[in-house]
Tab-separated table of N, CA, C and O in Angstrom:
chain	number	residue	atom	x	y	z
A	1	UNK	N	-14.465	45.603	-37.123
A	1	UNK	CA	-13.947	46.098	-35.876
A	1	UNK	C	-12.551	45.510	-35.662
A	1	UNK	O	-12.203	44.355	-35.906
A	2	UNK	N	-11.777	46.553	-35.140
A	2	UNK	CA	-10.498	45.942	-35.569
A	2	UNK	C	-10.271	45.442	-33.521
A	2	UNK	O	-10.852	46.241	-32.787
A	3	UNK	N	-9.650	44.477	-32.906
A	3	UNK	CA	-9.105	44.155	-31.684
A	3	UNK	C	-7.915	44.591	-31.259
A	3	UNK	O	-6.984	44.085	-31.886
A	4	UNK	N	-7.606	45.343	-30.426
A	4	UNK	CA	-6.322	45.710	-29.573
A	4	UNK	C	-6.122	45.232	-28.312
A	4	UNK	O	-6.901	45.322	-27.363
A	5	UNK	N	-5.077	44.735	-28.337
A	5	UNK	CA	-5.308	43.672	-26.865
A	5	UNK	C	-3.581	44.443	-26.605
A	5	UNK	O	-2.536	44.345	-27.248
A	6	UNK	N	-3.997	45.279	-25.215
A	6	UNK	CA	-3.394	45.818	-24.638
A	6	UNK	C	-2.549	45.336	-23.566
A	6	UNK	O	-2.976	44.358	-22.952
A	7	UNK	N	-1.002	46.016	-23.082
A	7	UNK	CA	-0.283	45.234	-22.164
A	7	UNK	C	0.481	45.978	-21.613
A	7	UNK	O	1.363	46.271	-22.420
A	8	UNK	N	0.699	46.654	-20.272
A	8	UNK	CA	1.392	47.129	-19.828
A	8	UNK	C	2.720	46.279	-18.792
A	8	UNK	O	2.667	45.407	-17.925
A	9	UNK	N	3.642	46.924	-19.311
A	9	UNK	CA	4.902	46.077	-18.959
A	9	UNK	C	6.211	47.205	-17.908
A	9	UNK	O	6.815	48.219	-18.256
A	10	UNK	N	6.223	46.466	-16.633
A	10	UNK	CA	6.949	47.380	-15.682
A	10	UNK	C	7.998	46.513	-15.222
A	10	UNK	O	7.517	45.410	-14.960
A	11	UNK	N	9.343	46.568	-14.999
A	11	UNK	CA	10.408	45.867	-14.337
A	11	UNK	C	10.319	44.507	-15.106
A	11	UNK	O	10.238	43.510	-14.389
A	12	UNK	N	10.324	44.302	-16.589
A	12	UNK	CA	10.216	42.876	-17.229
A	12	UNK	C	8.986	42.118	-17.352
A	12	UNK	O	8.808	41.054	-17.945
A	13	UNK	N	7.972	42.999	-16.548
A	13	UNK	CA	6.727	41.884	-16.402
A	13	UNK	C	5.225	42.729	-16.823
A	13	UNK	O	5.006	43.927	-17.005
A	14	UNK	N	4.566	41.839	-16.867
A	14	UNK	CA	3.322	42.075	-17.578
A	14	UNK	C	2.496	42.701	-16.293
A	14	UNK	O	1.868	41.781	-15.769
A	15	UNK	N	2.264	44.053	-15.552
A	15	UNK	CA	1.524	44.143	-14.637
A	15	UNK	C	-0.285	44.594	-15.008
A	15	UNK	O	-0.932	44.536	-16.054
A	16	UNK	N	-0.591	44.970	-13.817
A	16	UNK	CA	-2.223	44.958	-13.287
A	16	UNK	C	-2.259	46.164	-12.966
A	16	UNK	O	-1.738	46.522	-11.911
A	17	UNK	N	-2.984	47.202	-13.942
A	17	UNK	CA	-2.986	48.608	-13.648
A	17	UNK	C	-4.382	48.726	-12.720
A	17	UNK	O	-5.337	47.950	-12.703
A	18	UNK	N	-4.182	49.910	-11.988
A	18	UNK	CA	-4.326	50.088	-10.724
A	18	UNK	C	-5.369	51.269	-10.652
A	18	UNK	O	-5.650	51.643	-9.513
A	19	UNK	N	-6.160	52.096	-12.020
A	19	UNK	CA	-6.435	53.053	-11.558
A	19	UNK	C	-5.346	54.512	-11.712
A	19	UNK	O	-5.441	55.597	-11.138
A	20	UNK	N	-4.640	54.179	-12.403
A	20	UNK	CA	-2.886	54.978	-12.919
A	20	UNK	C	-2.531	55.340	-11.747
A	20	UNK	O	-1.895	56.385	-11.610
A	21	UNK	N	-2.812	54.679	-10.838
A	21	UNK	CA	-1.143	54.666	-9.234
A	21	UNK	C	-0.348	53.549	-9.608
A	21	UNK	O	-0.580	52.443	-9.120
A	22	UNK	N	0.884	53.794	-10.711
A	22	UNK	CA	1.618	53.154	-11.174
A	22	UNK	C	2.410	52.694	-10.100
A	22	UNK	O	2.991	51.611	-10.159
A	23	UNK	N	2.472	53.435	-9.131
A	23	UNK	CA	3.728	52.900	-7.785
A	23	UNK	C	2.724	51.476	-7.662
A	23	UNK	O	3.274	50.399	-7.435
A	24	UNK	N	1.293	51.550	-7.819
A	24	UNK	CA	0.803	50.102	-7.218
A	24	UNK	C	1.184	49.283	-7.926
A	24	UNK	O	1.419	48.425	-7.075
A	25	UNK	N	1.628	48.531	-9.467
A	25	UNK	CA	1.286	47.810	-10.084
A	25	UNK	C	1.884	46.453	-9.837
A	25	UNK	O	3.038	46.151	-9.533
A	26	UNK	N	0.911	45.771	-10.024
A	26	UNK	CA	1.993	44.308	-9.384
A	26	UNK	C	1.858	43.332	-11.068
A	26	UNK	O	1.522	43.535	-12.235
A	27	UNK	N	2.263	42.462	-10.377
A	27	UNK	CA	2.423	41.117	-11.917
A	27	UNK	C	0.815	40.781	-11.978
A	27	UNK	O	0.143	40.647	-10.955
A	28	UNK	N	0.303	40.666	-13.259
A	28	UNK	CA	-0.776	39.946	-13.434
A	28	UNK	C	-0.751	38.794	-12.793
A	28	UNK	O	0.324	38.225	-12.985
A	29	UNK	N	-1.463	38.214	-12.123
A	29	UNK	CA	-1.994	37.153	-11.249
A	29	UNK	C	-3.738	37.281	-11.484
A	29	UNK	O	-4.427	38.224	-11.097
A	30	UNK	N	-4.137	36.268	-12.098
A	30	UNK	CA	-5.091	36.080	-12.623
A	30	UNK	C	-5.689	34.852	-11.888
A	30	UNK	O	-4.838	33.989	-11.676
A	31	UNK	N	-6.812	34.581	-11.489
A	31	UNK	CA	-7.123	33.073	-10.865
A	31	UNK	C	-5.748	32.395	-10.099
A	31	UNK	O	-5.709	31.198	-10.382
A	32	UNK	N	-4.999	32.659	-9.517
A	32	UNK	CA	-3.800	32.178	-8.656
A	32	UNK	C	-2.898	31.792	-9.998
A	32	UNK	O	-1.719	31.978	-9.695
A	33	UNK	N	-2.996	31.390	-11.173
A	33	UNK	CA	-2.426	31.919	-12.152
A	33	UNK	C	-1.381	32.787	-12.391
A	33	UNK	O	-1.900	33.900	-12.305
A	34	UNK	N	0.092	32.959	-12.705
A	34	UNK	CA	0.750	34.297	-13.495
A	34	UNK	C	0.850	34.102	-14.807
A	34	UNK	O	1.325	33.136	-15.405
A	35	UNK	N	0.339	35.153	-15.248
A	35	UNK	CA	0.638	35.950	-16.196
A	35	UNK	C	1.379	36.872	-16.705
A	35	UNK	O	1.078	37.519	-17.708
A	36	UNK	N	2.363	36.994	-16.075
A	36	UNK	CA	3.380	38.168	-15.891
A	36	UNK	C	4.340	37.910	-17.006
A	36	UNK	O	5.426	38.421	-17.281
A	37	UNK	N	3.787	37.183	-17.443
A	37	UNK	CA	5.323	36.858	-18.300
A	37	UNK	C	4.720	37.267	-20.080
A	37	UNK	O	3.810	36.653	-20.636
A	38	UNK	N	5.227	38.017	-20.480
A	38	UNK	CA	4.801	39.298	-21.488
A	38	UNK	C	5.046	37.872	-22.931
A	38	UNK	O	4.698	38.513	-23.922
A	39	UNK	N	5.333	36.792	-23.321
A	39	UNK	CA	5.564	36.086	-24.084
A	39	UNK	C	4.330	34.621	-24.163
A	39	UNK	O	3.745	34.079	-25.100
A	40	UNK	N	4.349	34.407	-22.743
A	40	UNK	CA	3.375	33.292	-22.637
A	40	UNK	C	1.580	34.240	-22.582
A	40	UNK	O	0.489	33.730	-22.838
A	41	UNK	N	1.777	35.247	-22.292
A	41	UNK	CA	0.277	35.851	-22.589
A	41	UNK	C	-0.042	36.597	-24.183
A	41	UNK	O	-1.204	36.883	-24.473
A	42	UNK	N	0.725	36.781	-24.839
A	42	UNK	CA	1.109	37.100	-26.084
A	42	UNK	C	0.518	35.457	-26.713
A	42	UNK	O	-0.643	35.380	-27.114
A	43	UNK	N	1.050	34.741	-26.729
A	43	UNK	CA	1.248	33.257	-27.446
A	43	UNK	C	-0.508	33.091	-26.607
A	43	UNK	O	-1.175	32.566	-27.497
A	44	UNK	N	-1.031	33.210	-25.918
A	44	UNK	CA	-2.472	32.401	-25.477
A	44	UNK	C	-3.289	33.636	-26.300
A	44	UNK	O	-4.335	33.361	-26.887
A	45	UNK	N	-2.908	34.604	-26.306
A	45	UNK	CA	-4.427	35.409	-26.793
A	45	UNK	C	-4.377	35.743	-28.004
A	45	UNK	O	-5.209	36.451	-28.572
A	46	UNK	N	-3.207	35.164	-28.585
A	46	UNK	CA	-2.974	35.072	-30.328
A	46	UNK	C	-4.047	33.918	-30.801
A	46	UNK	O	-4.945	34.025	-31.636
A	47	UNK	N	-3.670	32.786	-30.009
A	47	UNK	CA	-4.106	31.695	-29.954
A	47	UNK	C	-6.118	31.614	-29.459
A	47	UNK	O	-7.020	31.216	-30.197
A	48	UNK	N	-6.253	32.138	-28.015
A	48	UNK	CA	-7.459	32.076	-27.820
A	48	UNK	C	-8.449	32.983	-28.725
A	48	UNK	O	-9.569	32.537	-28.973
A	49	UNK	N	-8.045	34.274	-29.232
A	49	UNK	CA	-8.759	35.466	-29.604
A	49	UNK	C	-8.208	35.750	-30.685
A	49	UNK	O	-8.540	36.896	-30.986
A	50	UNK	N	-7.585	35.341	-31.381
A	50	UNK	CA	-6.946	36.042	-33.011
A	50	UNK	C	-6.543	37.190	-32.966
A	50	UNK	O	-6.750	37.823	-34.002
A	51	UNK	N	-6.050	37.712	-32.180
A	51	UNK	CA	-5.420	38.828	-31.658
A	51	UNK	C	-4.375	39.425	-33.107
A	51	UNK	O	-3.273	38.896	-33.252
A	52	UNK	N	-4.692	40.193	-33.801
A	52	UNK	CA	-3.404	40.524	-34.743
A	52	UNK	C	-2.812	42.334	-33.965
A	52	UNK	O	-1.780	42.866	-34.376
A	53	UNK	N	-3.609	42.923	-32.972
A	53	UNK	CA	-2.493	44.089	-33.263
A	53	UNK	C	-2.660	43.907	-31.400
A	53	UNK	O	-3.629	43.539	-30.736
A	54	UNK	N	-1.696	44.209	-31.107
A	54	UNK	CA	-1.185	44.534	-29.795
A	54	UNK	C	-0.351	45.457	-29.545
A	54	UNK	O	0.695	45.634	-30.169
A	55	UNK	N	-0.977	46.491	-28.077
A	55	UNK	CA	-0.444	47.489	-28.345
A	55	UNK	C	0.660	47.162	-26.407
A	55	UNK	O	0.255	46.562	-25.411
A	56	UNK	N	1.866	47.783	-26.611
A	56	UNK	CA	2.402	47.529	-25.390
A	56	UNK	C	2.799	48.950	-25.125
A	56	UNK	O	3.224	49.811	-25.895
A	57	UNK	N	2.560	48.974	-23.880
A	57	UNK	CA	2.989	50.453	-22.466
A	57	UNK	C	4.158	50.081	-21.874
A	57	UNK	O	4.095	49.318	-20.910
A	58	UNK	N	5.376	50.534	-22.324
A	58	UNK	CA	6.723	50.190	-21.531
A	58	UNK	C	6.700	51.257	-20.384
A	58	UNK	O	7.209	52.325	-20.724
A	59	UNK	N	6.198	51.204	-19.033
A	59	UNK	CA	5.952	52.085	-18.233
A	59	UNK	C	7.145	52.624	-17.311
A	59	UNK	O	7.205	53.618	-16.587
A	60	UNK	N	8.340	51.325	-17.675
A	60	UNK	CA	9.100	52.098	-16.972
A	60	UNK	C	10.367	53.173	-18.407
A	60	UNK	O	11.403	53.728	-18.042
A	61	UNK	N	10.009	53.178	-19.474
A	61	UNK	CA	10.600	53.838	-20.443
A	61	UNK	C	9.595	55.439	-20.279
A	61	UNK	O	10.110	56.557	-20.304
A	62	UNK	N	8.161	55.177	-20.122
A	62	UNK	CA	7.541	56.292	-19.766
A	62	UNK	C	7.424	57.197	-19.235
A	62	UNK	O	6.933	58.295	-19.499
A	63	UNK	N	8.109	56.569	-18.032
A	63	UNK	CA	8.839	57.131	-16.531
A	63	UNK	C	9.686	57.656	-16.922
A	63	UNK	O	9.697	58.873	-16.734
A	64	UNK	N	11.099	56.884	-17.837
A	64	UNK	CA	11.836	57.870	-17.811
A	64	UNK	C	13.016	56.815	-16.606
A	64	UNK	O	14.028	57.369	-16.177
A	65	UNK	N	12.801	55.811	-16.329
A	65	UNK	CA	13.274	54.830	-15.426
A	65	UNK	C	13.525	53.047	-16.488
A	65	UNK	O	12.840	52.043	-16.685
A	66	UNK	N	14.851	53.524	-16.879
A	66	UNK	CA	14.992	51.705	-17.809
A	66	UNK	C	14.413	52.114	-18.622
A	66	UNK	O	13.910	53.232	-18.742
A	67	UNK	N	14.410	50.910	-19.547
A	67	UNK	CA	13.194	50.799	-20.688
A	67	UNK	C	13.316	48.949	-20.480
A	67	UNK	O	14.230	48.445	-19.827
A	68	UNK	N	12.567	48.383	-20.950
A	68	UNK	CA	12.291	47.307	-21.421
A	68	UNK	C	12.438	46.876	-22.938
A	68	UNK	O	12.152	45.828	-23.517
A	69	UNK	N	12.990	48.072	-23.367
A	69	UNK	CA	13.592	47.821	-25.038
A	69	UNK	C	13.568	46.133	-25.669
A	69	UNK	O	12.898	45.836	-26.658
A	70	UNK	N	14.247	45.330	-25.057
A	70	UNK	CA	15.236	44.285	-25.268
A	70	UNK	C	13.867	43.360	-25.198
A	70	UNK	O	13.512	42.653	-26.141
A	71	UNK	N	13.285	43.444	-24.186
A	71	UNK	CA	12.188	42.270	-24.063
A	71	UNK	C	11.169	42.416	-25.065
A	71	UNK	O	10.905	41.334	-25.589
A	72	UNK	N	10.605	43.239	-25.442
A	72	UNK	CA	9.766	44.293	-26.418
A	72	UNK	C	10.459	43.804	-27.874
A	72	UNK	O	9.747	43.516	-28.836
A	73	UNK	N	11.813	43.747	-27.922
A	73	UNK	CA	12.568	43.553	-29.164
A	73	UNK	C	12.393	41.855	-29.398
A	73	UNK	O	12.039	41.295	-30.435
A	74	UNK	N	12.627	41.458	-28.564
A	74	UNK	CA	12.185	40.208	-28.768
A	74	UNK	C	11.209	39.116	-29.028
A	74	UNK	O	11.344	37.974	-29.468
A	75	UNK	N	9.680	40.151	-28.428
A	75	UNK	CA	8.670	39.897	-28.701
A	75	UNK	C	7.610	39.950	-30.189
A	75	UNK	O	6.642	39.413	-30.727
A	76	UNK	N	8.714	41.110	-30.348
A	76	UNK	CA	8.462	41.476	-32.046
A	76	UNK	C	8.703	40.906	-33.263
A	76	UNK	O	8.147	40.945	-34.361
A	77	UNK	N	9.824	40.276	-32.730
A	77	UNK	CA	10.589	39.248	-33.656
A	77	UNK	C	10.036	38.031	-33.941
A	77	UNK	O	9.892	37.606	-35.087
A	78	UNK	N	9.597	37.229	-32.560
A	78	UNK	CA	8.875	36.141	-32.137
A	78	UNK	C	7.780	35.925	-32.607
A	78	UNK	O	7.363	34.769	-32.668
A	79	UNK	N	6.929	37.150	-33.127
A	79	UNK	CA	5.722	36.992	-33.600
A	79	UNK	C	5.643	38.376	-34.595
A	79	UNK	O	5.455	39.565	-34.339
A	80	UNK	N	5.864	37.677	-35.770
A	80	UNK	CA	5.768	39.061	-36.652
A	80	UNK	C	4.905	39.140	-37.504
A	80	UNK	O	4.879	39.981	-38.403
A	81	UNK	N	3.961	38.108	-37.277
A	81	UNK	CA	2.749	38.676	-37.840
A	81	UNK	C	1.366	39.596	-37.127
A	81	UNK	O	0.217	39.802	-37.516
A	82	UNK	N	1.967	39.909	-36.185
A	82	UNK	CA	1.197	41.003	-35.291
A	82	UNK	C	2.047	41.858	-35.258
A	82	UNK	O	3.259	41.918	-35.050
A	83	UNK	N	0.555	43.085	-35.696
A	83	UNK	CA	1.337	44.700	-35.752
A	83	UNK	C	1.636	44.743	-33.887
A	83	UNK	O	0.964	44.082	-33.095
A	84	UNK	N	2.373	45.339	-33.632
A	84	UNK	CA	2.537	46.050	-32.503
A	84	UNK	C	2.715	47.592	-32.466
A	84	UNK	O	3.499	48.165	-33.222
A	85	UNK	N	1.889	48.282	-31.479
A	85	UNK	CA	1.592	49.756	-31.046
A	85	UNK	C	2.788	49.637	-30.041
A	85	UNK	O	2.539	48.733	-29.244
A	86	UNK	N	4.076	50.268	-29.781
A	86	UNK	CA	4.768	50.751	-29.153
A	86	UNK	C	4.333	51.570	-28.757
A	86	UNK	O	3.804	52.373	-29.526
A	87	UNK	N	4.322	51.885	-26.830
A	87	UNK	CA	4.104	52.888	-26.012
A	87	UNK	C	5.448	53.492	-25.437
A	87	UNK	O	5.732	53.012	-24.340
A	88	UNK	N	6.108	54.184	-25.791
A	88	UNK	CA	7.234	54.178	-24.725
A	88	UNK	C	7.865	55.530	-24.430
A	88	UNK	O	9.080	55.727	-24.455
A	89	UNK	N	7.196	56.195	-24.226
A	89	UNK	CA	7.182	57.454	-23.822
A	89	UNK	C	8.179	58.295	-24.778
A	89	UNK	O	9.231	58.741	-24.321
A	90	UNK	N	7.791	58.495	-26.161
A	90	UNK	CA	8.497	59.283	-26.832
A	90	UNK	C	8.396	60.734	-26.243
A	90	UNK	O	7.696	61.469	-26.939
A	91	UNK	N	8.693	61.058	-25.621
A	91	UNK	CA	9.088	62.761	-25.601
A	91	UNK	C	9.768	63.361	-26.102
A	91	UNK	O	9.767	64.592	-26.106
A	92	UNK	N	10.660	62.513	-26.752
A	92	UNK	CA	11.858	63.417	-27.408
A	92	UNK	C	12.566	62.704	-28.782
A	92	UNK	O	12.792	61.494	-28.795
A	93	UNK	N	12.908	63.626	-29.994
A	93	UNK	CA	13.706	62.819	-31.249
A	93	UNK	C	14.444	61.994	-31.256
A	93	UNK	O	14.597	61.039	-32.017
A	94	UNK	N	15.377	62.587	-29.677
A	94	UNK	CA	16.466	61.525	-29.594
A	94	UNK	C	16.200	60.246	-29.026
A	94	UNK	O	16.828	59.244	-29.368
A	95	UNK	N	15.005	60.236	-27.900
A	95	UNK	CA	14.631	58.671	-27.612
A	95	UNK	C	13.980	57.753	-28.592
A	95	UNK	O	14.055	56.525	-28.620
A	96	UNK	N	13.101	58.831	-29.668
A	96	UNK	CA	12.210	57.885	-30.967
A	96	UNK	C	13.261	57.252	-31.672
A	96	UNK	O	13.017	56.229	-32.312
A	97	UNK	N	14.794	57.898	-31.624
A	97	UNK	CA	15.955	57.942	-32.439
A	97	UNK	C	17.058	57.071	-32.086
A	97	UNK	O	17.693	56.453	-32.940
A	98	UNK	N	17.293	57.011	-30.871
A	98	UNK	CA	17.551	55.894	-30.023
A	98	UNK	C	16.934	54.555	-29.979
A	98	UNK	O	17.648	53.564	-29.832
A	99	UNK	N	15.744	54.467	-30.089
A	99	UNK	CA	14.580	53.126	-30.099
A	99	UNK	C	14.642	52.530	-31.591
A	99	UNK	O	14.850	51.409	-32.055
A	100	UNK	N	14.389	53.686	-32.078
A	100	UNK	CA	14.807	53.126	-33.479
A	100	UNK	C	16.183	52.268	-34.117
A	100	UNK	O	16.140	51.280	-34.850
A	101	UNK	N	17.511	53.036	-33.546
A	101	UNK	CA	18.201	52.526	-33.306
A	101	UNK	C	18.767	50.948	-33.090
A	101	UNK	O	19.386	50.160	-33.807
A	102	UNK	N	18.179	50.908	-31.607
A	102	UNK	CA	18.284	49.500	-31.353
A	102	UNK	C	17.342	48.899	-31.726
A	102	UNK	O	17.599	47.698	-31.648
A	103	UNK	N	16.087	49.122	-32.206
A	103	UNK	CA	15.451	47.636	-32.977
A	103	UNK	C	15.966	47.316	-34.242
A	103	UNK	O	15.665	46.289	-34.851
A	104	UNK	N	16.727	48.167	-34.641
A	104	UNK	CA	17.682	47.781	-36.171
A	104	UNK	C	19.181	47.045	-35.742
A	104	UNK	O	19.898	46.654	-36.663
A	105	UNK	N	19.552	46.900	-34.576
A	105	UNK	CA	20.526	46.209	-33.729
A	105	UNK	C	19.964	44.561	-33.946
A	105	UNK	O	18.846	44.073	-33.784
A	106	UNK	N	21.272	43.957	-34.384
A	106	UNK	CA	20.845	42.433	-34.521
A	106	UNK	C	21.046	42.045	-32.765
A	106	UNK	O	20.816	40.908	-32.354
């Protein structure tokens, strides 16, 4: 059985889906806890759960509002022995083409 440990990421941060009323989503806050921070929850569930593929929802690239490209790019780098599932609302050649783009950007 393979594990996917899923993460949706809105305005830089790791949020708490809602039921898909995306206008709701706030920062993970877990036990008075944050979690919002898309690097330090990455690094614990590599660590707690052997996590090798993670899949991330750039929700505001989905939208069609920003992308989170850059943070996403960095996360990839940081840990490259986990596959990552990019979510980011391909609709079109030129955004798969564009994305592609800048993750080949040093």
């Amino acid at each position: 059985m393979i594990k996917i440990f899923a993460i949706d990421i809105k305005c830089g941060k790791v949020v708490k889906a809602y039921a898909g009323a995306r206008f709701n989503y706030k920062p993970l806050i877990l036990k008075k806890k944050d979690f919002s921070d898309a690097d330090f929850v990455i690094k614990n569930v590599i660590q707690k759960f052997g996590i090798t593929e993670i899949y991330i929802a750039d929700l505001d690239s989905i939208e069609n509002k920003n992308n989170n490209w850059a943070m996403i790019k960095k996360l990839v780098k940081k840990n490259q022995k986990i596959n990552f599932l990019i979510d980011s609302g391909f609709n079109s050649i030129s955004k798969l083409r564009n994305f592609k783009i800048f993750f080949k950007e040093k």
